[in-house]
Coordinates of C-alpha atoms in Angstrom, one line a residue:
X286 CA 22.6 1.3 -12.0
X287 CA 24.8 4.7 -11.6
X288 CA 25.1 5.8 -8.6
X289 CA 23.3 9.4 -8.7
X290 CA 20.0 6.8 -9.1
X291 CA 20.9 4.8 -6.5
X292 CA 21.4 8.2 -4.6
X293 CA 18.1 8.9 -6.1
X294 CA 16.4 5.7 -5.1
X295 CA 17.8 6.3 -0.9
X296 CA 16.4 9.5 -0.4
X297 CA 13.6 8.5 -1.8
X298 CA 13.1 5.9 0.6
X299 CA 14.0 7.9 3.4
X300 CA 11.8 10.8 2.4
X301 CA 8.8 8.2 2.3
X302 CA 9.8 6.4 5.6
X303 CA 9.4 10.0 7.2
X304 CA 6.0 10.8 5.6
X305 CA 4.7 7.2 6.6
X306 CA 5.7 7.5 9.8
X307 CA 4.5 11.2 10.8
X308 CA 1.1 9.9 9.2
X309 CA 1.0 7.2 11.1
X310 CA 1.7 9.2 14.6
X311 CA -1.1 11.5 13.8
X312 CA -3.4 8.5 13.5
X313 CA -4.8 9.3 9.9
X314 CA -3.6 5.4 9.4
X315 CA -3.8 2.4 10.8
X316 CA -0.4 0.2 11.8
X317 CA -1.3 -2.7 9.8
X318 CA -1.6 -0.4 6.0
X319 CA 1.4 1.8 7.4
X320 CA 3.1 -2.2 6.8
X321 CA 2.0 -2.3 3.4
X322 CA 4.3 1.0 2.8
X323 CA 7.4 -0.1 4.8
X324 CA 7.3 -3.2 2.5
X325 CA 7.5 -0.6 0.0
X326 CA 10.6 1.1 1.7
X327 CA 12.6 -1.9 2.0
X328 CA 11.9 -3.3 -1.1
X329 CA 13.4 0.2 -2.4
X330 CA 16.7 -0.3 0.0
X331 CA 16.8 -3.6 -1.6
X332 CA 17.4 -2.1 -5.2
X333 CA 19.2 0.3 -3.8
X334 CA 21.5 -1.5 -2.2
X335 CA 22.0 -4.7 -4.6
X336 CA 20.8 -2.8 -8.2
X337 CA 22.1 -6.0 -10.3
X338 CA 19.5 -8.2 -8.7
X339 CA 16.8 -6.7 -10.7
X340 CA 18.5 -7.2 -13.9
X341 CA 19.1 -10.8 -12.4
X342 CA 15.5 -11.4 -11.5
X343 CA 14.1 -10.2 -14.4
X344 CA 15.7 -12.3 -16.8
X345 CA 15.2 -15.4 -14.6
X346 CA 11.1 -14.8 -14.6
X347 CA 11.4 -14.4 -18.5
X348 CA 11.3 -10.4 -18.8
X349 CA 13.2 -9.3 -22.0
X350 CA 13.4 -5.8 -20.4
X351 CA 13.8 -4.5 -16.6
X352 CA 11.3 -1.7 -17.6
X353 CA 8.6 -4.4 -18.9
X354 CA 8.9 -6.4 -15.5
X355 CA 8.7 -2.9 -13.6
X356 CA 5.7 -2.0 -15.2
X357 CA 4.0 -5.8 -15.2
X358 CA 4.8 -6.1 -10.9
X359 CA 3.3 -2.7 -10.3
X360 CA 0.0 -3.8 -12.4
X361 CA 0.0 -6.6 -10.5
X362 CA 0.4 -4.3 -7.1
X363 CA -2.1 -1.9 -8.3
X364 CA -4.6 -4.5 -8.7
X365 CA -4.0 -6.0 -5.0
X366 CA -4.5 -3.0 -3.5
X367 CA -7.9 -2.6 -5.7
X368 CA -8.7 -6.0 -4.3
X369 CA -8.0 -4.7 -0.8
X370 CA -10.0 -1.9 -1.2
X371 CA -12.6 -2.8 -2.7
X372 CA -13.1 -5.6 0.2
X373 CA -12.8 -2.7 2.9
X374 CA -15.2 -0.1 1.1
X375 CA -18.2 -3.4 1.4
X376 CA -17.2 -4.2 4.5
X377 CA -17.8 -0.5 6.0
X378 CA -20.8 -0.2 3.8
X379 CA -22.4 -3.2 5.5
X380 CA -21.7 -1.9 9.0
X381 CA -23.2 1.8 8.1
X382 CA -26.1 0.1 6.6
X383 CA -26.4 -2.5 10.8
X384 CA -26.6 1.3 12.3
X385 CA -28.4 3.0 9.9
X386 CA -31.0 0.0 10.6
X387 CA -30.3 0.0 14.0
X388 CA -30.4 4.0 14.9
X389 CA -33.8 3.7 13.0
X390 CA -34.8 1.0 15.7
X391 CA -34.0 3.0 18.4
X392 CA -35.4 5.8 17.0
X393 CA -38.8 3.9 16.5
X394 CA -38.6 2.9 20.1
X395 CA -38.2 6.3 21.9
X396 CA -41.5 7.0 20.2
X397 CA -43.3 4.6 21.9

């Protein structure tokens, strides 16, 4: 890997570690998906820091080419957080629907 992309790959990582954490000290997210990003960060300072153990990795999984593994563990990524989301979006519909159902309750009470 030359070194203007590791360079590259640094700031990078510093730029997002800045943006994750001023999000996170405004509150906009929680600590524990704020986690999910500084995985993200170190796995960057890993390449960064040790660029021939992608090349190394790749061909020990069976990859013929860096860029085909790239692509293949961000599919797989992309389709976690999916997963994650998806699980989070039907949990908050289920609580809006208990208090929709319950403000109706109430509601139906005060009448009496």
């Amino acid at each position: 890997m030359p070194l203007n992309l590791r360079l590259g790959v640094l700031i990078i990582a510093l730029i997002l570690t800045v943006v994750v954490v001023r999000i996170l000290h405004k509150g906009r997210i929680p600590v524990k998906y704020s986690l999910l990003w500084g995985l993200g960060v170190l796995i960057l300072l890993f390449l960064a820091i040790f660029p021939n153990a992608l090349i190394k990795i790749a061909n020990l999984v069976g990859f013929q080419t860096v860029s085909n593994m790239v692509i293949g563990v961000l599919l797989v990524i992309l389709f976690f957080i999916t997963m994650s989301l998806t699980v989070i979006v039907s949990a908050q519909k289920r609580k809006i629907t208990l208090l929709v159902q319950e403000i109706s309750l109430l509601k139906s009470e005060i009448k009496k």
